[in-house]
Amino acid sequence: MTAARYLRELIPQAEVVLLERNPTFWSGPMSNKWLIDIVDTDFLNHDMLSPAIKYGYTLVHTEVIGIERDTKTVRTAKGNIHYDYLILSGGIRNAYDAWFGNDLRAAEYTRQHFPNAYEPNAEMLALKQKLKDFKGALSS
Ligand SMILES: Cc1cc2nc3c(=O)[nH]c(=O)nc-3n(C[C@H](O)[C@H](O)[C@H](O)COP(=O)(O)OP(=O)(O)OC[C@H]3O[C@@H](n4cnc5c(N)ncnc54)[C@H](O)[C@@H]3O)c2cc1C
């Protein structure tokens, strides 16, 4: 989003298109305050369309499923998009295979039961719920 904003500002004639799968922006920074209810959800969660309109770039909500560098094409769930220049910032992703190899069940179990909230959206909500449900440690 930052790159899209400043590209439009620095090269006004450029057609800038931002591809994003999440419907809203969830901030990782400051999320600890949200996890323990010091700030509310509006503090972290923002719509993405307003900045796109304000700064004049196009926002397309879609999943990127592939990139063909030889033909300069991004394949998305909504079809192919051609580009002259491509900036990639896909963020972080859990690599459960480093722990569990091909054991997809173990990876899925860990994802569901131990969300680390490094990925925005659902994982952050799941971790907050776990904190709410936490009744304290067992004493021996
Ligand atoms: C809990 C937490 C706290 C943090 N605190 C700080 C802090 O205090 N200060 C600081 O400087 N940094 C902090 N960070 C780090 C900071 O959030 C990241 O460094 C920064 O967001 C990385 O920017 P990015 O654009 O590379 O990735 P992101 O902000 O993660 O953006 C990547 C986007 O790509 C989208 N995406 C991924 N794959 C696809 C796909 N296939 N198709 C479509 N869209 C896709 C994702 O939905 C996401 O919106 C924190 C991170 C976390 C998780």
mmCIF file with all atom_site columns, C-alpha atoms and ligand atoms in Angstrom:
data_model
loop_
_atom_site.group_PDB
_atom_site.id
_atom_site.type_symbol
_atom_site.label_atom_id
_atom_site.label_alt_id
_atom_site.label_comp_id
_atom_site.label_asym_id
_atom_site.label_entity_id
_atom_site.label_seq_id
_atom_site.pdbx_PDB_ins_code
_atom_site.Cartn_x
_atom_site.Cartn_y
_atom_site.Cartn_z
_atom_site.occupancy
_atom_site.B_iso_or_equiv
_atom_site.pdbx_formal_charge
_atom_site.auth_seq_id
_atom_site.auth_comp_id
_atom_site.auth_asym_id
_atom_site.auth_atom_id
_atom_site.pdbx_PDB_model_num
ATOM   1   C CA  . MET A 1 1   ? 0.000   0.000   0.000   1.00 0.00 ? 1   MET A CA  1
ATOM   2   C CA  . THR A 1 2   ? 2.850   2.351   0.813   1.00 0.00 ? 2   THR A CA  1
ATOM   3   C CA  . ALA A 1 3   ? 4.576   1.590   -2.469  1.00 0.00 ? 3   ALA A CA  1
ATOM   4   C CA  . ALA A 1 4   ? 1.339   2.092   -4.404  1.00 0.00 ? 4   ALA A CA  1
ATOM   5   C CA  . ARG A 1 5   ? 0.731   5.432   -2.741  1.00 0.00 ? 5   ARG A CA  1
ATOM   6   C CA  . TYR A 1 6   ? 4.212   6.832   -3.381  1.00 0.00 ? 6   TYR A CA  1
ATOM   7   C CA  . LEU A 1 7   ? 4.493   5.462   -6.910  1.00 0.00 ? 7   LEU A CA  1
ATOM   8   C CA  . ARG A 1 8   ? 1.337   7.359   -7.805  1.00 0.00 ? 8   ARG A CA  1
ATOM   9   C CA  . GLU A 1 9   ? 2.754   10.452  -6.167  1.00 0.00 ? 9   GLU A CA  1
ATOM   10  C CA  . LEU A 1 10  ? 6.178   10.215  -7.868  1.00 0.00 ? 10  LEU A CA  1
ATOM   11  C CA  . ILE A 1 11  ? 4.972   8.935   -11.267 1.00 0.00 ? 11  ILE A CA  1
ATOM   12  C CA  . PRO A 1 12  ? 1.434   10.333  -11.675 1.00 0.00 ? 12  PRO A CA  1
ATOM   13  C CA  . GLN A 1 13  ? 1.073   8.922   -15.196 1.00 0.00 ? 13  GLN A CA  1
ATOM   14  C CA  . ALA A 1 14  ? 1.685   5.354   -13.971 1.00 0.00 ? 14  ALA A CA  1
ATOM   15  C CA  . GLU A 1 15  ? -1.231  2.953   -13.687 1.00 0.00 ? 15  GLU A CA  1
ATOM   16  C CA  . VAL A 1 16  ? -0.706  1.357   -10.288 1.00 0.00 ? 16  VAL A CA  1
ATOM   17  C CA  . VAL A 1 17  ? -2.650  -1.773  -9.342  1.00 0.00 ? 17  VAL A CA  1
ATOM   18  C CA  . LEU A 1 18  ? -2.565  -3.335  -5.885  1.00 0.00 ? 18  LEU A CA  1
ATOM   19  C CA  . LEU A 1 19  ? -3.561  -7.001  -5.573  1.00 0.00 ? 19  LEU A CA  1
ATOM   20  C CA  . GLU A 1 20  ? -4.629  -8.111  -2.090  1.00 0.00 ? 20  GLU A CA  1
ATOM   21  C CA  . ARG A 1 21  ? -6.551  -11.126 -0.882  1.00 0.00 ? 21  ARG A CA  1
ATOM   22  C CA  . ASN A 1 22  ? -7.677  -9.806  2.521   1.00 0.00 ? 22  ASN A CA  1
ATOM   23  C CA  . PRO A 1 23  ? -10.773 -7.613  2.565   1.00 0.00 ? 23  PRO A CA  1
ATOM   24  C CA  . THR A 1 24  ? -9.276  -5.267  5.170   1.00 0.00 ? 24  THR A CA  1
ATOM   25  C CA  . PHE A 1 25  ? -5.873  -4.247  6.499   1.00 0.00 ? 25  PHE A CA  1
ATOM   26  C CA  . TRP A 1 26  ? -4.907  -5.664  9.899   1.00 0.00 ? 26  TRP A CA  1
ATOM   27  C CA  . SER A 1 27  ? -1.930  -4.043  11.551  1.00 0.00 ? 27  SER A CA  1
ATOM   28  C CA  . GLY A 1 28  ? 0.603   -6.329  13.247  1.00 0.00 ? 28  GLY A CA  1
ATOM   29  C CA  . PRO A 1 29  ? 2.259   -3.346  14.918  1.00 0.00 ? 29  PRO A CA  1
ATOM   30  C CA  . MET A 1 30  ? 0.279   -2.312  18.029  1.00 0.00 ? 30  MET A CA  1
ATOM   31  C CA  . SER A 1 31  ? -1.706  -5.547  17.951  1.00 0.00 ? 31  SER A CA  1
ATOM   32  C CA  . ASN A 1 32  ? -0.503  -6.549  21.432  1.00 0.00 ? 32  ASN A CA  1
ATOM   33  C CA  . LYS A 1 33  ? -2.550  -3.665  22.831  1.00 0.00 ? 33  LYS A CA  1
ATOM   34  C CA  . TRP A 1 34  ? -5.574  -4.943  20.915  1.00 0.00 ? 34  TRP A CA  1
ATOM   35  C CA  . LEU A 1 35  ? -5.036  -8.514  22.152  1.00 0.00 ? 35  LEU A CA  1
ATOM   36  C CA  . ILE A 1 36  ? -5.492  -7.357  25.738  1.00 0.00 ? 36  ILE A CA  1
ATOM   37  C CA  . ASP A 1 37  ? -8.268  -4.848  24.989  1.00 0.00 ? 37  ASP A CA  1
ATOM   38  C CA  . ILE A 1 38  ? -6.323  -1.614  25.508  1.00 0.00 ? 38  ILE A CA  1
ATOM   39  C CA  . VAL A 1 39  ? -7.390  -0.486  22.019  1.00 0.00 ? 39  VAL A CA  1
ATOM   40  C CA  . ASP A 1 40  ? -10.407 -1.625  20.034  1.00 0.00 ? 40  ASP A CA  1
ATOM   41  C CA  . THR A 1 41  ? -10.527 -3.332  16.655  1.00 0.00 ? 41  THR A CA  1
ATOM   42  C CA  . ASP A 1 42  ? -10.979 -0.079  14.712  1.00 0.00 ? 42  ASP A CA  1
ATOM   43  C CA  . PHE A 1 43  ? -7.496  0.898   15.829  1.00 0.00 ? 43  PHE A CA  1
ATOM   44  C CA  . LEU A 1 44  ? -5.929  -2.027  13.911  1.00 0.00 ? 44  LEU A CA  1
ATOM   45  C CA  . ASN A 1 45  ? -8.396  -2.925  11.216  1.00 0.00 ? 45  ASN A CA  1
ATOM   46  C CA  . HIS A 1 46  ? -8.897  -0.510  8.329   1.00 0.00 ? 46  HIS A CA  1
ATOM   47  C CA  . ASP A 1 47  ? -10.592 -0.607  4.980   1.00 0.00 ? 47  ASP A CA  1
ATOM   48  C CA  . MET A 1 48  ? -8.233  -0.629  2.008   1.00 0.00 ? 48  MET A CA  1
ATOM   49  C CA  . LEU A 1 49  ? -10.457 1.103   -0.481  1.00 0.00 ? 49  LEU A CA  1
ATOM   50  C CA  . SER A 1 50  ? -10.301 4.569   1.091   1.00 0.00 ? 50  SER A CA  1
ATOM   51  C CA  . PRO A 1 51  ? -6.525  5.000   0.631   1.00 0.00 ? 51  PRO A CA  1
ATOM   52  C CA  . ALA A 1 52  ? -6.781  3.563   -2.902  1.00 0.00 ? 52  ALA A CA  1
ATOM   53  C CA  . ILE A 1 53  ? -9.363  6.212   -3.795  1.00 0.00 ? 53  ILE A CA  1
ATOM   54  C CA  . LYS A 1 54  ? -7.503  8.966   -1.959  1.00 0.00 ? 54  LYS A CA  1
ATOM   55  C CA  . TYR A 1 55  ? -4.136  8.274   -3.611  1.00 0.00 ? 55  TYR A CA  1
ATOM   56  C CA  . GLY A 1 56  ? -5.446  7.185   -6.998  1.00 0.00 ? 56  GLY A CA  1
ATOM   57  C CA  . TYR A 1 57  ? -4.350  3.574   -7.388  1.00 0.00 ? 57  TYR A CA  1
ATOM   58  C CA  . THR A 1 58  ? -6.534  0.604   -8.252  1.00 0.00 ? 58  THR A CA  1
ATOM   59  C CA  . LEU A 1 59  ? -7.245  -2.000  -5.589  1.00 0.00 ? 59  LEU A CA  1
ATOM   60  C CA  . VAL A 1 60  ? -8.209  -5.498  -6.717  1.00 0.00 ? 60  VAL A CA  1
ATOM   61  C CA  . HIS A 1 61  ? -9.238  -7.955  -4.025  1.00 0.00 ? 61  HIS A CA  1
ATOM   62  C CA  . THR A 1 62  ? -8.050  -11.300 -5.294  1.00 0.00 ? 62  THR A CA  1
ATOM   63  C CA  . GLU A 1 63  ? -5.715  -14.203 -4.573  1.00 0.00 ? 63  GLU A CA  1
ATOM   64  C CA  . VAL A 1 64  ? -2.462  -14.224 -6.523  1.00 0.00 ? 64  VAL A CA  1
ATOM   65  C CA  . ILE A 1 65  ? -1.921  -17.789 -7.665  1.00 0.00 ? 65  ILE A CA  1
ATOM   66  C CA  . GLY A 1 66  ? 1.111   -17.468 -9.901  1.00 0.00 ? 66  GLY A CA  1
ATOM   67  C CA  . ILE A 1 67  ? 3.585   -15.191 -11.597 1.00 0.00 ? 67  ILE A CA  1
ATOM   68  C CA  . GLU A 1 68  ? 4.982   -15.694 -15.082 1.00 0.00 ? 68  GLU A CA  1
ATOM   69  C CA  . ARG A 1 69  ? 8.069   -13.565 -15.315 1.00 0.00 ? 69  ARG A CA  1
ATOM   70  C CA  . ASP A 1 70  ? 8.794   -14.372 -18.981 1.00 0.00 ? 70  ASP A CA  1
ATOM   71  C CA  . THR A 1 71  ? 5.409   -13.025 -20.121 1.00 0.00 ? 71  THR A CA  1
ATOM   72  C CA  . LYS A 1 72  ? 5.154   -10.439 -17.305 1.00 0.00 ? 72  LYS A CA  1
ATOM   73  C CA  . THR A 1 73  ? 1.841   -11.829 -16.170 1.00 0.00 ? 73  THR A CA  1
ATOM   74  C CA  . VAL A 1 74  ? 0.334   -12.254 -12.723 1.00 0.00 ? 74  VAL A CA  1
ATOM   75  C CA  . ARG A 1 75  ? -2.226  -15.027 -12.513 1.00 0.00 ? 75  ARG A CA  1
ATOM   76  C CA  . THR A 1 76  ? -5.029  -14.305 -10.042 1.00 0.00 ? 76  THR A CA  1
ATOM   77  C CA  . ALA A 1 77  ? -8.310  -15.873 -9.015  1.00 0.00 ? 77  ALA A CA  1
ATOM   78  C CA  . LYS A 1 78  ? -9.998  -13.141 -11.070 1.00 0.00 ? 78  LYS A CA  1
ATOM   79  C CA  . GLY A 1 79  ? -7.899  -13.615 -14.206 1.00 0.00 ? 79  GLY A CA  1
ATOM   80  C CA  . ASN A 1 80  ? -4.532  -12.603 -15.597 1.00 0.00 ? 80  ASN A CA  1
ATOM   81  C CA  . ILE A 1 81  ? -3.010  -9.161  -15.237 1.00 0.00 ? 81  ILE A CA  1
ATOM   82  C CA  . HIS A 1 82  ? -0.079  -7.963  -17.330 1.00 0.00 ? 82  HIS A CA  1
ATOM   83  C CA  . TYR A 1 83  ? 2.546   -5.664  -15.882 1.00 0.00 ? 83  TYR A CA  1
ATOM   84  C CA  . ASP A 1 84  ? 5.589   -3.619  -16.828 1.00 0.00 ? 84  ASP A CA  1
ATOM   85  C CA  . TYR A 1 85  ? 7.006   -3.621  -13.300 1.00 0.00 ? 85  TYR A CA  1
ATOM   86  C CA  . LEU A 1 86  ? 6.068   -5.882  -10.430 1.00 0.00 ? 86  LEU A CA  1
ATOM   87  C CA  . ILE A 1 87  ? 6.622   -5.269  -6.719  1.00 0.00 ? 87  ILE A CA  1
ATOM   88  C CA  . LEU A 1 88  ? 6.182   -8.280  -4.473  1.00 0.00 ? 88  LEU A CA  1
ATOM   89  C CA  . SER A 1 89  ? 5.470   -7.969  -0.754  1.00 0.00 ? 89  SER A CA  1
ATOM   90  C CA  . GLY A 1 90  ? 3.604   -11.101 0.177   1.00 0.00 ? 90  GLY A CA  1
ATOM   91  C CA  . GLY A 1 91  ? 4.380   -10.825 3.875   1.00 0.00 ? 91  GLY A CA  1
ATOM   92  C CA  . ILE A 1 92  ? 5.106   -13.678 6.224   1.00 0.00 ? 92  ILE A CA  1
ATOM   93  C CA  . ARG A 1 93  ? 3.867   -17.261 6.030   1.00 0.00 ? 93  ARG A CA  1
ATOM   94  C CA  . ASN A 1 94  ? 4.169   -20.103 8.523   1.00 0.00 ? 94  ASN A CA  1
ATOM   95  C CA  . ALA A 1 95  ? 6.463   -22.893 7.306   1.00 0.00 ? 95  ALA A CA  1
ATOM   96  C CA  . TYR A 1 96  ? 4.988   -25.795 9.245   1.00 0.00 ? 96  TYR A CA  1
ATOM   97  C CA  . ASP A 1 97  ? 6.719   -28.224 6.923   1.00 0.00 ? 97  ASP A CA  1
ATOM   98  C CA  . ALA A 1 98  ? 10.004  -27.319 8.628   1.00 0.00 ? 98  ALA A CA  1
ATOM   99  C CA  . TRP A 1 99  ? 8.561   -28.920 11.785  1.00 0.00 ? 99  TRP A CA  1
ATOM   100 C CA  . PHE A 1 100 ? 6.260   -31.583 10.417  1.00 0.00 ? 100 PHE A CA  1
ATOM   101 C CA  . GLY A 1 101 ? 7.519   -32.414 6.926   1.00 0.00 ? 101 GLY A CA  1
ATOM   102 C CA  . ASN A 1 102 ? 4.637   -33.792 4.877   1.00 0.00 ? 102 ASN A CA  1
ATOM   103 C CA  . ASP A 1 103 ? 2.397   -34.417 7.891   1.00 0.00 ? 103 ASP A CA  1
ATOM   104 C CA  . LEU A 1 104 ? -0.430  -32.090 6.855   1.00 0.00 ? 104 LEU A CA  1
ATOM   105 C CA  . ARG A 1 105 ? -2.654  -33.165 9.767   1.00 0.00 ? 105 ARG A CA  1
ATOM   106 C CA  . ALA A 1 106 ? -0.050  -32.090 12.328  1.00 0.00 ? 106 ALA A CA  1
ATOM   107 C CA  . ALA A 1 107 ? 0.431   -28.800 10.496  1.00 0.00 ? 107 ALA A CA  1
ATOM   108 C CA  . GLU A 1 108 ? -3.320  -28.142 10.378  1.00 0.00 ? 108 GLU A CA  1
ATOM   109 C CA  . TYR A 1 109 ? -3.733  -29.099 14.048  1.00 0.00 ? 109 TYR A CA  1
ATOM   110 C CA  . THR A 1 110 ? -0.993  -26.662 15.024  1.00 0.00 ? 110 THR A CA  1
ATOM   111 C CA  . ARG A 1 111 ? -2.451  -23.926 12.836  1.00 0.00 ? 111 ARG A CA  1
ATOM   112 C CA  . GLN A 1 112 ? -5.865  -24.343 14.430  1.00 0.00 ? 112 GLN A CA  1
ATOM   113 C CA  . HIS A 1 113 ? -4.850  -24.818 18.053  1.00 0.00 ? 113 HIS A CA  1
ATOM   114 C CA  . PHE A 1 114 ? -1.774  -22.623 18.345  1.00 0.00 ? 114 PHE A CA  1
ATOM   115 C CA  . PRO A 1 115 ? -2.335  -19.561 16.147  1.00 0.00 ? 115 PRO A CA  1
ATOM   116 C CA  . ASN A 1 116 ? 0.684   -17.282 16.429  1.00 0.00 ? 116 ASN A CA  1
ATOM   117 C CA  . ALA A 1 117 ? -0.998  -14.249 14.839  1.00 0.00 ? 117 ALA A CA  1
ATOM   118 C CA  . TYR A 1 118 ? 1.940   -13.523 12.566  1.00 0.00 ? 118 TYR A CA  1
ATOM   119 C CA  . GLU A 1 119 ? -0.516  -13.669 9.695   1.00 0.00 ? 119 GLU A CA  1
ATOM   120 C CA  . PRO A 1 120 ? -3.173  -10.961 9.827   1.00 0.00 ? 120 PRO A CA  1
ATOM   121 C CA  . ASN A 1 121 ? -6.916  -11.458 10.050  1.00 0.00 ? 121 ASN A CA  1
ATOM   122 C CA  . ALA A 1 122 ? -8.141  -14.909 11.156  1.00 0.00 ? 122 ALA A CA  1
ATOM   123 C CA  . GLU A 1 123 ? -5.036  -15.846 13.159  1.00 0.00 ? 123 GLU A CA  1
ATOM   124 C CA  . MET A 1 124 ? -5.155  -12.629 15.162  1.00 0.00 ? 124 MET A CA  1
ATOM   125 C CA  . LEU A 1 125 ? -8.827  -13.170 15.968  1.00 0.00 ? 125 LEU A CA  1
ATOM   126 C CA  . ALA A 1 126 ? -8.128  -16.766 16.996  1.00 0.00 ? 126 ALA A CA  1
ATOM   127 C CA  . LEU A 1 127 ? -5.291  -15.760 19.326  1.00 0.00 ? 127 LEU A CA  1
ATOM   128 C CA  . LYS A 1 128 ? -7.420  -13.063 20.933  1.00 0.00 ? 128 LYS A CA  1
ATOM   129 C CA  . GLN A 1 129 ? -10.156 -15.617 21.574  1.00 0.00 ? 129 GLN A CA  1
ATOM   130 C CA  . LYS A 1 130 ? -7.624  -17.983 23.182  1.00 0.00 ? 130 LYS A CA  1
ATOM   131 C CA  . LEU A 1 131 ? -6.453  -15.202 25.493  1.00 0.00 ? 131 LEU A CA  1
ATOM   132 C CA  . LYS A 1 132 ? -10.061 -14.453 26.442  1.00 0.00 ? 132 LYS A CA  1
ATOM   133 C CA  . ASP A 1 133 ? -10.675 -18.141 27.174  1.00 0.00 ? 133 ASP A CA  1
ATOM   134 C CA  . PHE A 1 134 ? -7.468  -18.554 29.198  1.00 0.00 ? 134 PHE A CA  1
ATOM   135 C CA  . LYS A 1 135 ? -8.363  -19.370 32.805  1.00 0.00 ? 135 LYS A CA  1
ATOM   136 C CA  . GLY A 1 136 ? -4.835  -19.403 34.201  1.00 0.00 ? 136 GLY A CA  1
ATOM   137 C CA  . ALA A 1 137 ? -2.086  -21.979 34.531  1.00 0.00 ? 137 ALA A CA  1
ATOM   138 C CA  . LEU A 1 138 ? -2.580  -25.278 36.346  1.00 0.00 ? 138 LEU A CA  1
ATOM   139 C CA  . SER A 1 139 ? -0.856  -25.349 39.703  1.00 0.00 ? 139 SER A CA  1
ATOM   140 C CA  . SER A 1 140 ? 0.715   -28.617 40.881  1.00 0.00 ? 140 SER A CA  1
HETATM 141 C C1  . LIG B 2 .   ? 2.434   -9.107  15.684  1.00 0.00 ? 1   LIG B C1  1
HETATM 142 C C2  . LIG B 2 .   ? 3.333   -8.251  14.814  1.00 0.00 ? 1   LIG B C2  1
HETATM 143 C C3  . LIG B 2 .   ? 3.854   -7.067  15.334  1.00 0.00 ? 1   LIG B C3  1
HETATM 144 C C4  . LIG B 2 .   ? 4.683   -6.249  14.540  1.00 0.00 ? 1   LIG B C4  1
HETATM 145 N N1  . LIG B 2 .   ? 5.174   -5.084  15.078  1.00 0.00 ? 1   LIG B N1  1
HETATM 146 C C5  . LIG B 2 .   ? 5.950   -4.287  14.330  1.00 0.00 ? 1   LIG B C5  1
HETATM 147 C C6  . LIG B 2 .   ? 6.412   -3.019  14.831  1.00 0.00 ? 1   LIG B C6  1
HETATM 148 O O1  . LIG B 2 .   ? 6.133   -2.649  15.963  1.00 0.00 ? 1   LIG B O1  1
HETATM 149 N N2  . LIG B 2 .   ? 7.187   -2.258  14.023  1.00 0.00 ? 1   LIG B N2  1
HETATM 150 C C7  . LIG B 2 .   ? 7.512   -2.658  12.751  1.00 0.00 ? 1   LIG B C7  1
HETATM 151 O O2  . LIG B 2 .   ? 8.213   -1.925  12.056  1.00 0.00 ? 1   LIG B O2  1
HETATM 152 N N3  . LIG B 2 .   ? 7.071   -3.827  12.248  1.00 0.00 ? 1   LIG B N3  1
HETATM 153 C C8  . LIG B 2 .   ? 6.311   -4.648  12.994  1.00 0.00 ? 1   LIG B C8  1
HETATM 154 N N4  . LIG B 2 .   ? 5.861   -5.830  12.471  1.00 0.00 ? 1   LIG B N4  1
HETATM 155 C C9  . LIG B 2 .   ? 6.311   -6.235  11.145  1.00 0.00 ? 1   LIG B C9  1
HETATM 156 C C10 . LIG B 2 .   ? 5.510   -5.566  10.041  1.00 0.00 ? 1   LIG B C10 1
HETATM 157 O O3  . LIG B 2 .   ? 4.112   -5.757  10.241  1.00 0.00 ? 1   LIG B O3  1
HETATM 158 C C11 . LIG B 2 .   ? 5.940   -6.244  8.732   1.00 0.00 ? 1   LIG B C11 1
HETATM 159 O O4  . LIG B 2 .   ? 7.344   -6.155  8.609   1.00 0.00 ? 1   LIG B O4  1
HETATM 160 C C12 . LIG B 2 .   ? 5.286   -5.593  7.547   1.00 0.00 ? 1   LIG B C12 1
HETATM 161 O O5  . LIG B 2 .   ? 3.877   -5.643  7.640   1.00 0.00 ? 1   LIG B O5  1
HETATM 162 C C13 . LIG B 2 .   ? 5.724   -6.319  6.284   1.00 0.00 ? 1   LIG B C13 1
HETATM 163 O O6  . LIG B 2 .   ? 5.108   -5.671  5.190   1.00 0.00 ? 1   LIG B O6  1
HETATM 164 P P1  . LIG B 2 .   ? 4.812   -6.477  3.866   1.00 0.00 ? 1   LIG B P1  1
HETATM 165 O O7  . LIG B 2 .   ? 4.122   -5.538  2.941   1.00 0.00 ? 1   LIG B O7  1
HETATM 166 O O8  . LIG B 2 .   ? 6.066   -7.151  3.422   1.00 0.00 ? 1   LIG B O8  1
HETATM 167 O O9  . LIG B 2 .   ? 3.840   -7.641  4.339   1.00 0.00 ? 1   LIG B O9  1
HETATM 168 P P2  . LIG B 2 .   ? 2.351   -7.541  4.905   1.00 0.00 ? 1   LIG B P2  1
HETATM 169 O O10 . LIG B 2 .   ? 2.099   -6.282  5.641   1.00 0.00 ? 1   LIG B O10 1
HETATM 170 O O11 . LIG B 2 .   ? 2.145   -8.853  5.620   1.00 0.00 ? 1   LIG B O11 1
HETATM 171 O O12 . LIG B 2 .   ? 1.497   -7.502  3.584   1.00 0.00 ? 1   LIG B O12 1
HETATM 172 C C14 . LIG B 2 .   ? 1.470   -8.594  2.693   1.00 0.00 ? 1   LIG B C14 1
HETATM 173 C C15 . LIG B 2 .   ? 0.090   -8.676  2.118   1.00 0.00 ? 1   LIG B C15 1
HETATM 174 O O13 . LIG B 2 .   ? 0.105   -9.602  1.040   1.00 0.00 ? 1   LIG B O13 1
HETATM 175 C C16 . LIG B 2 .   ? -1.128  -10.288 1.051   1.00 0.00 ? 1   LIG B C16 1
HETATM 176 N N5  . LIG B 2 .   ? -0.929  -11.554 0.338   1.00 0.00 ? 1   LIG B N5  1
HETATM 177 C C17 . LIG B 2 .   ? -0.053  -12.541 0.650   1.00 0.00 ? 1   LIG B C17 1
HETATM 178 N N6  . LIG B 2 .   ? -0.127  -13.524 -0.245  1.00 0.00 ? 1   LIG B N6  1
HETATM 179 C C18 . LIG B 2 .   ? -1.080  -13.148 -1.153  1.00 0.00 ? 1   LIG B C18 1
HETATM 180 C C19 . LIG B 2 .   ? -1.610  -13.751 -2.322  1.00 0.00 ? 1   LIG B C19 1
HETATM 181 N N7  . LIG B 2 .   ? -1.198  -14.943 -2.754  1.00 0.00 ? 1   LIG B N7  1
HETATM 182 N N8  . LIG B 2 .   ? -2.568  -13.094 -3.007  1.00 0.00 ? 1   LIG B N8  1
HETATM 183 C C20 . LIG B 2 .   ? -3.015  -11.881 -2.585  1.00 0.00 ? 1   LIG B C20 1
HETATM 184 N N9  . LIG B 2 .   ? -2.542  -11.273 -1.488  1.00 0.00 ? 1   LIG B N9  1
HETATM 185 C C21 . LIG B 2 .   ? -1.589  -11.886 -0.776  1.00 0.00 ? 1   LIG B C21 1
HETATM 186 C C22 . LIG B 2 .   ? -1.456  -10.499 2.527   1.00 0.00 ? 1   LIG B C22 1
HETATM 187 O O14 . LIG B 2 .   ? -2.856  -10.672 2.703   1.00 0.00 ? 1   LIG B O14 1
HETATM 188 C C23 . LIG B 2 .   ? -0.951  -9.186  3.130   1.00 0.00 ? 1   LIG B C23 1
HETATM 189 O O15 . LIG B 2 .   ? -1.978  -8.220  3.256   1.00 0.00 ? 1   LIG B O15 1
HETATM 190 C C24 . LIG B 2 .   ? 5.009   -6.659  13.234  1.00 0.00 ? 1   LIG B C24 1
HETATM 191 C C25 . LIG B 2 .   ? 4.462   -7.843  12.706  1.00 0.00 ? 1   LIG B C25 1
HETATM 192 C C26 . LIG B 2 .   ? 3.628   -8.619  13.482  1.00 0.00 ? 1   LIG B C26 1
HETATM 193 C C27 . LIG B 2 .   ? 3.029   -9.884  12.906  1.00 0.00 ? 1   LIG B C27 1
#
